[in-house]
Amino acid sequence: MNQALNSHQTYLWRIAIYFFFALPGYSMASWVSRTPTIRDALGASTSQMGWIIFGLALGSIIGLLSASHLIAHKGGRFVMAAGLAVSTIGLVIVGIGGSWLINGITVFWGLAVFGFGNGICDVAMNVEGTAVEKAVQKSLLTGYHAAFSVGTLLGAVAGSAAIKAGIPVTVHMGLVVAVILLSVIFLVRLVPAGTGKETGQDSNDPPMSARERMAVWKEPRTVLIGIIVLGMAFAEGSANDWLPLVMVDGYKVTPAMGSFAFGLFVAAMTIGRAAGGMLLDQFGRVVILRGSALFAIAGLLIVIFGQSYAFATVGIVLWGLGAAFGFPVGLSAAGDDPRGVAARVGAVSTAGYLAFLVGPPFLGVIGESVGLLRALIVVLIAVTIAGLLAPAAKPIGLGKENNETKLPHNL
């Protein structure tokens, strides 16, 4: 586990994790920005492209399920750095398959490698984030997830600029790889070794065995937190995949107006996460989760049953604010117990990413029958369940939820 750190070392660690959260967002948006170019180069149909992109989901799930075991043996710093390095290998393979070899199978396996690297890094950076929270006695994970959103925005802007400048996919991916690797080389020195590593030195309990790490999936509290994260991640993922089409099909607006509506959602969610740490320290997890669920419910109701585009955009802002907190707050709650922190954060992360990967296609199937607007009722139900289960995120070992709001802000 981490050695004692002075305030300056802790500050550098805290700042470094913001960048570690931004880098996967940057790399993911870089890939997404070039999907039209790669699709056209491959001559792939929509269904064929769907199967190629499935490689990303496959690699991500394997990475998420493997992460807790890797962190338990190697620590969060090693797994974060290794995950980002592996993801760059995947990007190189994607660039070669989509630009030089023009081979869909190569792109599929490149995405699988990319997804695996991002999957293990995702769990490791959240484990690091929960450790920083404990070190500085402040709620930070919502801000860290806002950094991921900022990284995504920067990647999207850079990708758009690369397309306009006519930069080939391989060159673009090579530049992204260089940015990520150089950043990791600089940042990794600022992160203490051993976070999440199961040694038993800092506890009266022995380190968790592999069987015990798998057993966290049966713990009632972890399961309930996983359901909270699943419901709130479904609210986020459904907007990411469907909101522009929801507005175009449901409100008969132009694609540009649909994209603007999605931009409002992303902006609201990013602003909510940026302010989340302050709100969590003031009101505590349970109040924030209940409030965010109510915001999302109100927003979804307005979008589903609103009669005008202008009114629906109000609902979209509320939906975005509501979706901002569930994932990071759930991960923070999963990390309360230092023993097995990687296993629990990994389990909850997996639940969230299953919602991201499986939820939107499921919504599409329902939307085919009843329309996308009415299909959002499923999201509404999921968010309602998440809000009702909010007390499961109450901090371990604290008699009252408000106890977590009186933390010394020492940095």
One Martini backbone bead per residue (centre of mass of N, CA, C, O) as a GRO file, in nm:
protein
  411
    1MET     BB    1   0.104   0.031   0.003
    2ASN     BB    2   0.109   0.345   0.079
    3GLN     BB    3   0.310   0.566   0.165
    4ALA     BB    4   0.392   0.826   0.328
    5LEU     BB    5   0.276   1.155   0.253
    6ASN     BB    6   0.317   1.455   0.165
    7SER     BB    7   0.149   1.728   0.059
    8HIS     BB    8   0.295   1.755  -0.216
    9GLN     BB    9   0.266   1.462  -0.313
   10THR     BB   10  -0.042   1.456  -0.295
   11TYR     BB   11  -0.094   1.682  -0.496
   12LEU     BB   12   0.041   1.547  -0.742
   13TRP     BB   13  -0.136   1.298  -0.740
   14ARG     BB   14  -0.405   1.441  -0.777
   15ILE     BB   15  -0.333   1.574  -1.053
   16ALA     BB   16  -0.250   1.321  -1.216
   17ILE     BB   17  -0.536   1.185  -1.220
   18TYR     BB   18  -0.669   1.379  -1.410
   19PHE     BB   19  -0.495   1.289  -1.656
   20PHE     BB   20  -0.564   0.985  -1.644
   21PHE     BB   21  -0.864   1.044  -1.715
   22ALA     BB   22  -0.825   1.202  -1.989
   23LEU     BB   23  -0.676   0.998  -2.179
   24PRO     BB   24  -0.905   0.792  -2.248
   25GLY     BB   25  -1.092   1.005  -2.369
   26TYR     BB   26  -0.899   1.093  -2.594
   27SER     BB   27  -0.867   0.813  -2.732
   28MET     BB   28  -1.165   0.751  -2.786
   29ALA     BB   29  -1.228   1.006  -2.959
   30SER     BB   30  -1.018   0.947  -3.177
   31TRP     BB   31  -1.155   0.696  -3.284
   32VAL     BB   32  -1.443   0.803  -3.337
   33SER     BB   33  -1.359   1.031  -3.543
   34ARG     BB   34  -1.258   0.782  -3.760
   35THR     BB   35  -1.498   0.592  -3.839
   36PRO     BB   36  -1.587   0.696  -4.119
   37THR     BB   37  -1.316   0.652  -4.262
   38ILE     BB   38  -1.288   0.348  -4.201
   39ARG     BB   39  -1.553   0.254  -4.322
   40ASP     BB   40  -1.491   0.352  -4.611
   41ALA     BB   41  -1.230   0.190  -4.650
   42LEU     BB   42  -1.377  -0.094  -4.595
   43GLY     BB   43  -1.679  -0.104  -4.697
   44ALA     BB   44  -1.881  -0.100  -4.461
   45SER     BB   45  -2.147  -0.178  -4.313
   46THR     BB   46  -2.335  -0.130  -4.044
   47SER     BB   47  -2.324  -0.424  -3.943
   48GLN     BB   48  -2.019  -0.465  -3.980
   49MET     BB   49  -1.937  -0.234  -3.793
   50GLY     BB   50  -2.067  -0.351  -3.542
   51TRP     BB   51  -1.879  -0.601  -3.527
   52ILE     BB   52  -1.614  -0.447  -3.508
   53ILE     BB   53  -1.693  -0.283  -3.245
   54PHE     BB   54  -1.722  -0.534  -3.061
   55GLY     BB   55  -1.422  -0.549  -2.987
   56LEU     BB   56  -1.434  -0.327  -2.774
   57ALA     BB   57  -1.630  -0.466  -2.580
   58LEU     BB   58  -1.473  -0.725  -2.535
   59GLY     BB   59  -1.211  -0.597  -2.422
   60SER     BB   60  -1.340  -0.437  -2.190
   61ILE     BB   61  -1.460  -0.672  -2.027
   62ILE     BB   62  -1.197  -0.826  -1.982
   63GLY     BB   63  -1.054  -0.593  -1.837
   64LEU     BB   64  -1.254  -0.551  -1.603
   65LEU     BB   65  -1.231  -0.852  -1.495
   66SER     BB   66  -0.901  -0.835  -1.458
   67ALA     BB   67  -0.817  -0.586  -1.283
   68SER     BB   68  -0.826  -0.675  -0.983
   69HIS     BB   69  -0.596  -0.884  -1.005
   70LEU     BB   70  -0.376  -0.692  -1.106
   71ILE     BB   71  -0.388  -0.487  -0.872
   72ALA     BB   72  -0.336  -0.688  -0.637
   73HIS     BB   73  -0.034  -0.748  -0.758
   74LYS     BB   74   0.066  -0.439  -0.884
   75GLY     BB   75  -0.112  -0.201  -0.883
   76GLY     BB   76  -0.237   0.093  -1.004
   77ARG     BB   77   0.001   0.226  -1.152
   78PHE     BB   78   0.078  -0.008  -1.336
   79VAL     BB   79  -0.206  -0.050  -1.470
   80MET     BB   80  -0.240   0.226  -1.592
   81ALA     BB   81   0.016   0.228  -1.769
   82ALA     BB   82  -0.034  -0.043  -1.913
   83GLY     BB   83  -0.313   0.023  -2.030
   84LEU     BB   84  -0.223   0.264  -2.207
   85ALA     BB   85  -0.012   0.108  -2.367
   86VAL     BB   86  -0.203  -0.103  -2.486
   87SER     BB   87  -0.397   0.100  -2.626
   88THR     BB   88  -0.182   0.200  -2.831
   89ILE     BB   89  -0.153  -0.064  -2.979
   90GLY     BB   90  -0.443  -0.071  -3.075
   91LEU     BB   91  -0.431   0.193  -3.243
   92VAL     BB   92  -0.219   0.095  -3.441
   93ILE     BB   93  -0.383  -0.142  -3.552
   94VAL     BB   94  -0.620   0.026  -3.649
   95GLY     BB   95  -0.461   0.207  -3.844
   96ILE     BB   96  -0.359  -0.025  -4.024
   97GLY     BB   97  -0.636  -0.166  -4.088
   98GLY     BB   98  -0.780   0.126  -4.187
   99SER     BB   99  -0.527   0.213  -4.409
  100TRP     BB  100  -0.337  -0.024  -4.519
  101LEU     BB  101  -0.482  -0.316  -4.516
  102ILE     BB  102  -0.787  -0.317  -4.522
  103ASN     BB  103  -0.897  -0.476  -4.238
  104GLY     BB  104  -1.146  -0.577  -4.028
  105ILE     BB  105  -1.005  -0.783  -3.840
  106THR     BB  106  -0.780  -0.596  -3.748
  107VAL     BB  107  -0.963  -0.385  -3.620
  108PHE     BB  108  -1.099  -0.567  -3.418
  109TRP     BB  109  -0.833  -0.645  -3.259
  110GLY     BB  110  -0.749  -0.359  -3.198
  111LEU     BB  111  -1.003  -0.294  -3.026
  112ALA     BB  112  -0.959  -0.514  -2.817
  113VAL     BB  113  -0.691  -0.405  -2.711
  114PHE     BB  114  -0.793  -0.123  -2.647
  115GLY     BB  115  -1.018  -0.213  -2.449
  116PHE     BB  116  -0.841  -0.359  -2.246
  117GLY     BB  117  -0.665  -0.120  -2.162
  118ASN     BB  118  -0.901   0.066  -2.074
  119GLY     BB  119  -1.027  -0.126  -1.864
  120ILE     BB  120  -0.788  -0.145  -1.660
  121CYS     BB  121  -0.753   0.162  -1.630
  122ASP     BB  122  -1.029   0.237  -1.518
  123VAL     BB  123  -1.007   0.088  -1.250
  124ALA     BB  124  -0.735   0.205  -1.152
  125MET     BB  125  -0.819   0.510  -1.151
  126ASN     BB  126  -1.049   0.467  -0.941
  127VAL     BB  127  -0.874   0.360  -0.717
  128GLU     BB  128  -0.697   0.610  -0.700
  129GLY     BB  129  -0.928   0.811  -0.646
  130THR     BB  130  -1.016   0.689  -0.371
  131ALA     BB  131  -0.737   0.729  -0.238
  132VAL     BB  132  -0.728   1.036  -0.260
  133GLU     BB  133  -0.977   1.097  -0.099
  134LYS     BB  134  -0.860   0.984   0.168
  135ALA     BB  135  -0.603   1.164   0.179
  136VAL     BB  136  -0.781   1.457   0.154
  137GLN     BB  137  -1.081   1.452   0.249
  138LYS     BB  138  -1.233   1.438  -0.045
  139SER     BB  139  -1.446   1.487  -0.313
  140LEU     BB  140  -1.329   1.370  -0.658
  141LEU     BB  141  -1.461   1.177  -0.875
  142THR     BB  142  -1.634   1.376  -1.033
  143GLY     BB  143  -1.393   1.543  -1.134
  144TYR     BB  144  -1.251   1.312  -1.280
  145HIS     BB  145  -1.490   1.260  -1.480
  146ALA     BB  146  -1.469   1.541  -1.603
  147ALA     BB  147  -1.189   1.493  -1.725
  148PHE     BB  148  -1.282   1.282  -1.923
  149SER     BB  149  -1.468   1.475  -2.080
  150VAL     BB  150  -1.244   1.669  -2.166
  151GLY     BB  151  -1.079   1.460  -2.321
  152THR     BB  152  -1.303   1.401  -2.525
  153LEU     BB  153  -1.321   1.683  -2.642
  154LEU     BB  154  -1.026   1.705  -2.738
  155GLY     BB  155  -1.035   1.456  -2.925
  156ALA     BB  156  -1.261   1.561  -3.110
  157VAL     BB  157  -1.121   1.819  -3.204
  158ALA     BB  158  -0.862   1.684  -3.313
  159GLY     BB  159  -1.008   1.499  -3.514
  160SER     BB  160  -1.142   1.721  -3.682
  161ALA     BB  161  -0.875   1.857  -3.763
  162ALA     BB  162  -0.752   1.610  -3.906
  163ILE     BB  163  -0.968   1.586  -4.124
  164LYS     BB  164  -0.944   1.875  -4.245
  165ALA     BB  165  -0.620   1.828  -4.298
  166GLY     BB  166  -0.579   1.525  -4.415
  167ILE     BB  167  -0.501   1.320  -4.205
  168PRO     BB  168  -0.407   1.025  -4.163
  169VAL     BB  169  -0.483   0.772  -3.958
  170THR     BB  170  -0.196   0.677  -3.884
  171VAL     BB  171  -0.089   0.955  -3.802
  172HIS     BB  172  -0.298   1.023  -3.591
  173MET     BB  173  -0.249   0.774  -3.408
  174GLY     BB  174   0.050   0.838  -3.362
  175LEU     BB  175   0.002   1.106  -3.210
  176VAL     BB  176  -0.169   0.989  -2.984
  177VAL     BB  177   0.042   0.793  -2.878
  178ALA     BB  178   0.253   1.006  -2.805
  179VAL     BB  179   0.086   1.163  -2.600
  180ILE     BB  180   0.034   0.927  -2.404
  181LEU     BB  181   0.324   0.824  -2.346
  182LEU     BB  182   0.448   1.092  -2.250
  183SER     BB  183   0.248   1.136  -2.020
  184VAL     BB  184   0.307   0.877  -1.862
  185ILE     BB  185   0.609   0.919  -1.812
  186PHE     BB  186   0.557   1.177  -1.640
  187LEU     BB  187   0.315   1.090  -1.435
  188VAL     BB  188   0.402   0.819  -1.288
  189ARG     BB  189   0.598   0.963  -1.075
  190LEU     BB  190   0.342   1.097  -0.907
  191VAL     BB  191   0.265   0.801  -0.833
  192PRO     BB  192   0.216   0.586  -0.602
  193ALA     BB  193   0.286   0.284  -0.497
  194GLY     BB  194   0.031   0.021  -0.425
  195THR     BB  195  -0.246   0.079  -0.503
  196GLY     BB  196  -0.454  -0.198  -0.422
  197LYS     BB  197  -0.253  -0.377  -0.298
  198GLU     BB  198  -0.230  -0.712  -0.174
  199THR     BB  199  -0.050  -0.759   0.147
  200GLY     BB  200  -0.149  -0.708   0.466
  201GLN     BB  201   0.021  -0.470   0.612
  202ASP     BB  202  -0.251  -0.266   0.667
  203SER     BB  203  -0.378  -0.533   0.806
  204ASN     BB  204  -0.522  -0.793   0.993
  205ASP     BB  205  -0.580  -0.896   0.721
  206PRO     BB  206  -0.549  -1.086   0.472
  207PRO     BB  207  -0.516  -1.120   0.164
  208MET     BB  208  -0.689  -1.164  -0.109
  209SER     BB  209  -0.825  -1.392  -0.288
  210ALA     BB  210  -0.956  -1.481  -0.581
  211ARG     BB  211  -1.222  -1.585  -0.457
  212GLU     BB  212  -1.282  -1.330  -0.287
  213ARG     BB  213  -1.296  -1.132  -0.525
  214MET     BB  214  -1.543  -1.277  -0.658
  215ALA     BB  215  -1.737  -1.255  -0.396
  216VAL     BB  216  -1.825  -0.950  -0.418
  217TRP     BB  217  -2.075  -1.014  -0.609
  218LYS     BB  218  -2.243  -1.111  -0.329
  219GLU     BB  219  -2.253  -0.850  -0.197
  220PRO     BB  220  -2.506  -0.652  -0.111
  221ARG     BB  221  -2.376  -0.370  -0.136
  222THR     BB  222  -2.238  -0.409  -0.411
  223VAL     BB  223  -2.494  -0.480  -0.568
  224LEU     BB  224  -2.649  -0.215  -0.513
  225ILE     BB  225  -2.438  -0.026  -0.632
  226GLY     BB  226  -2.443  -0.158  -0.912
  227ILE     BB  227  -2.739  -0.079  -0.970
  228ILE     BB  228  -2.703   0.221  -0.953
  229VAL     BB  229  -2.490   0.242  -1.180
  230LEU     BB  230  -2.652   0.106  -1.399
  231GLY     BB  231  -2.886   0.311  -1.409
  232MET     BB  232  -2.710   0.573  -1.455
  233ALA     BB  233  -2.551   0.467  -1.704
  234PHE     BB  234  -2.800   0.431  -1.880
  235ALA     BB  235  -2.868   0.733  -1.890
  236GLU     BB  236  -2.601   0.811  -2.029
  237GLY     BB  237  -2.581   0.605  -2.270
  238SER     BB  238  -2.851   0.671  -2.411
  239ALA     BB  239  -2.768   0.959  -2.484
  240ASN     BB  240  -2.505   0.905  -2.642
  241ASP     BB  241  -2.662   0.717  -2.868
  242TRP     BB  242  -2.982   0.866  -2.900
  243LEU     BB  243  -3.055   1.170  -2.871
  244PRO     BB  244  -3.050   1.285  -3.159
  245LEU     BB  245  -3.269   1.083  -3.264
  246VAL     BB  246  -3.489   1.152  -3.064
  247MET     BB  247  -3.524   1.445  -3.168
  248VAL     BB  248  -3.568   1.394  -3.469
  249ASP     BB  249  -3.806   1.182  -3.443
  250GLY     BB  250  -3.983   1.315  -3.201
  251TYR     BB  251  -3.953   1.648  -3.309
  252LYS     BB  252  -3.879   1.715  -3.606
  253VAL     BB  253  -3.575   1.781  -3.645
  254THR     BB  254  -3.275   1.859  -3.713
  255PRO     BB  255  -2.963   1.733  -3.685
  256ALA     BB  256  -2.843   1.990  -3.561
  257MET     BB  257  -3.049   2.002  -3.323
  258GLY     BB  258  -2.974   1.725  -3.211
  259SER     BB  259  -2.675   1.795  -3.151
  260PHE     BB  260  -2.732   2.029  -2.962
  261ALA     BB  261  -2.877   1.863  -2.747
  262PHE     BB  262  -2.633   1.684  -2.682
  263GLY     BB  263  -2.449   1.917  -2.593
  264LEU     BB  264  -2.620   1.990  -2.347
  265PHE     BB  265  -2.583   1.727  -2.197
  266VAL     BB  266  -2.272   1.729  -2.173
  267ALA     BB  267  -2.250   2.002  -2.031
  268ALA     BB  268  -2.422   1.934  -1.782
  269MET     BB  269  -2.253   1.692  -1.687
  270THR     BB  270  -1.980   1.838  -1.656
  271ILE     BB  271  -2.073   2.051  -1.454
  272GLY     BB  272  -2.173   1.857  -1.238
  273ARG     BB  273  -1.894   1.718  -1.191
  274ALA     BB  274  -1.730   1.971  -1.119
  275ALA     BB  275  -1.937   2.025  -0.860
  276GLY     BB  276  -1.957   1.753  -0.696
  277GLY     BB  277  -1.758   1.767  -0.459
  278MET     BB  278  -1.893   2.001  -0.306
  279LEU     BB  279  -2.173   1.865  -0.276
  280LEU     BB  280  -2.083   1.610  -0.126
  281ASP     BB  281  -1.954   1.757   0.122
  282GLN     BB  282  -2.231   1.893   0.201
  283PHE     BB  283  -2.459   1.630   0.162
  284GLY     BB  284  -2.386   1.366   0.046
  285ARG     BB  285  -2.458   1.078  -0.117
  286VAL     BB  286  -2.762   1.022  -0.079
  287VAL     BB  287  -2.870   1.300  -0.154
  288ILE     BB  288  -2.738   1.316  -0.435
  289LEU     BB  289  -2.863   1.061  -0.558
  290ARG     BB  290  -3.155   1.145  -0.520
  291GLY     BB  291  -3.136   1.414  -0.671
  292SER     BB  292  -3.033   1.303  -0.942
  293ALA     BB  293  -3.275   1.122  -0.995
  294LEU     BB  294  -3.485   1.350  -1.001
  295PHE     BB  295  -3.365   1.503  -1.235
  296ALA     BB  296  -3.377   1.271  -1.442
  297ILE     BB  297  -3.678   1.220  -1.423
  298ALA     BB  298  -3.772   1.500  -1.506
  299GLY     BB  299  -3.623   1.509  -1.776
  300LEU     BB  300  -3.752   1.256  -1.906
  301LEU     BB  301  -4.046   1.347  -1.890
  302ILE     BB  302  -4.010   1.592  -2.072
  303VAL     BB  303  -3.902   1.443  -2.321
  304ILE     BB  304  -4.135   1.234  -2.358
  305PHE     BB  305  -4.395   1.463  -2.303
  306GLY     BB  306  -4.320   1.682  -2.468
  307GLN     BB  307  -4.430   1.947  -2.715
  308SER     BB  308  -4.135   2.076  -2.737
  309TYR     BB  309  -3.814   2.153  -2.800
  310ALA     BB  310  -3.761   2.369  -2.584
  311PHE     BB  311  -3.868   2.201  -2.345
  312ALA     BB  312  -3.681   1.954  -2.388
  313THR     BB  313  -3.410   2.102  -2.323
  314VAL     BB  314  -3.466   2.122  -2.025
  315GLY     BB  315  -3.468   1.816  -1.979
  316ILE     BB  316  -3.178   1.763  -2.075
  317VAL     BB  317  -3.036   1.918  -1.852
  318LEU     BB  318  -3.152   1.751  -1.619
  319TRP     BB  319  -3.047   1.479  -1.720
  320GLY     BB  320  -2.745   1.553  -1.714
  321LEU     BB  321  -2.728   1.624  -1.412
  322GLY     BB  322  -2.833   1.344  -1.312
  323ALA     BB  323  -2.604   1.163  -1.467
  324ALA     BB  324  -2.330   1.266  -1.326
  325PHE     BB  325  -2.313   1.085  -1.034
  326GLY     BB  326  -2.351   0.774  -1.020
  327PHE     BB  327  -2.077   0.655  -1.103
  328PRO     BB  328  -1.870   0.804  -0.911
  329VAL     BB  329  -2.022   0.752  -0.642
  330GLY     BB  330  -2.025   0.444  -0.659
  331LEU     BB  331  -1.715   0.407  -0.666
  332SER     BB  332  -1.658   0.544  -0.398
  333ALA     BB  333  -1.827   0.343  -0.228
  334ALA     BB  334  -1.669   0.082  -0.318
  335GLY     BB  335  -1.390   0.215  -0.171
  336ASP     BB  336  -1.415   0.209   0.146
  337ASP     BB  337  -1.273  -0.066   0.156
  338PRO     BB  338  -0.939  -0.143   0.142
  339ARG     BB  339  -1.027  -0.431   0.130
  340GLY     BB  340  -1.090  -0.496  -0.196
  341VAL     BB  341  -1.112  -0.239  -0.378
  342ALA     BB  342  -1.062  -0.348  -0.667
  343ALA     BB  343  -1.296  -0.552  -0.676
  344ARG     BB  344  -1.532  -0.351  -0.628
  345VAL     BB  345  -1.470  -0.144  -0.846
  346GLY     BB  346  -1.475  -0.353  -1.073
  347ALA     BB  347  -1.767  -0.447  -1.041
  348VAL     BB  348  -1.904  -0.168  -1.075
  349SER     BB  349  -1.778  -0.097  -1.347
  350THR     BB  350  -1.901  -0.335  -1.500
  351ALA     BB  351  -2.194  -0.252  -1.462
  352GLY     BB  352  -2.168   0.019  -1.607
  353TYR     BB  353  -2.056  -0.094  -1.885
  354LEU     BB  354  -2.295  -0.272  -1.948
  355ALA     BB  355  -2.487  -0.035  -1.980
  356PHE     BB  356  -2.334   0.101  -2.213
  357LEU     BB  357  -2.326  -0.161  -2.411
  358VAL     BB  358  -2.632  -0.289  -2.375
  359GLY     BB  359  -2.854  -0.074  -2.340
  360PRO     BB  360  -2.878   0.076  -2.617
  361PRO     BB  361  -2.956  -0.169  -2.795
  362PHE     BB  362  -3.209  -0.236  -2.630
  363LEU     BB  363  -3.345   0.035  -2.693
  364GLY     BB  364  -3.359  -0.009  -2.999
  365VAL     BB  365  -3.552  -0.249  -2.997
  366ILE     BB  366  -3.786  -0.099  -2.860
  367GLY     BB  367  -3.795   0.148  -3.057
  368GLU     BB  368  -3.895  -0.020  -3.307
  369SER     BB  369  -4.192  -0.049  -3.172
  370VAL     BB  370  -4.242   0.250  -2.993
  371GLY     BB  371  -4.016   0.432  -2.996
  372LEU     BB  372  -3.778   0.630  -2.854
  373LEU     BB  373  -3.939   0.793  -2.652
  374ARG     BB  374  -4.084   0.547  -2.512
  375ALA     BB  375  -3.820   0.387  -2.446
  376LEU     BB  376  -3.731   0.583  -2.206
  377ILE     BB  377  -3.895   0.443  -1.980
  378VAL     BB  378  -3.675   0.243  -1.905
  379VAL     BB  379  -3.481   0.453  -1.792
  380LEU     BB  380  -3.673   0.566  -1.580
  381ILE     BB  381  -3.685   0.305  -1.413
  382ALA     BB  382  -3.380   0.275  -1.353
  383VAL     BB  383  -3.350   0.548  -1.202
  384THR     BB  384  -3.557   0.494  -0.980
  385ILE     BB  385  -3.412   0.253  -0.855
  386ALA     BB  386  -3.149   0.401  -0.791
  387GLY     BB  387  -3.276   0.609  -0.594
  388LEU     BB  388  -3.393   0.396  -0.388
  389LEU     BB  389  -3.081   0.274  -0.336
  390ALA     BB  390  -2.897   0.504  -0.213
  391PRO     BB  391  -2.831   0.401   0.090
  392ALA     BB  392  -2.599   0.197   0.000
  393ALA     BB  393  -2.377   0.450  -0.016
  394LYS     BB  394  -2.319   0.461   0.261
  395PRO     BB  395  -2.081   0.497   0.467
  396ILE     BB  396  -1.854   0.316   0.622
  397GLY     BB  397  -1.860   0.362   0.976
  398LEU     BB  398  -2.106   0.567   0.975
  399GLY     BB  399  -2.372   0.685   1.146
  400LYS     BB  400  -2.386   0.938   0.949
  401GLU     BB  401  -2.405   1.092   0.657
  402ASN     BB  402  -2.299   1.382   0.757
  403ASN     BB  403  -2.007   1.301   0.836
  404GLU     BB  404  -1.889   1.340   0.534
  405THR     BB  405  -1.913   1.672   0.546
  406LYS     BB  406  -1.670   1.690   0.783
  407LEU     BB  407  -1.408   1.755   0.611
  408PRO     BB  408  -1.086   1.825   0.582
  409HIS     BB  409  -0.940   2.084   0.382
  410ASN     BB  410  -0.592   2.027   0.330
  411LEU     BB  411  -0.572   2.121  -0.006
   0.00000   0.00000   0.00000
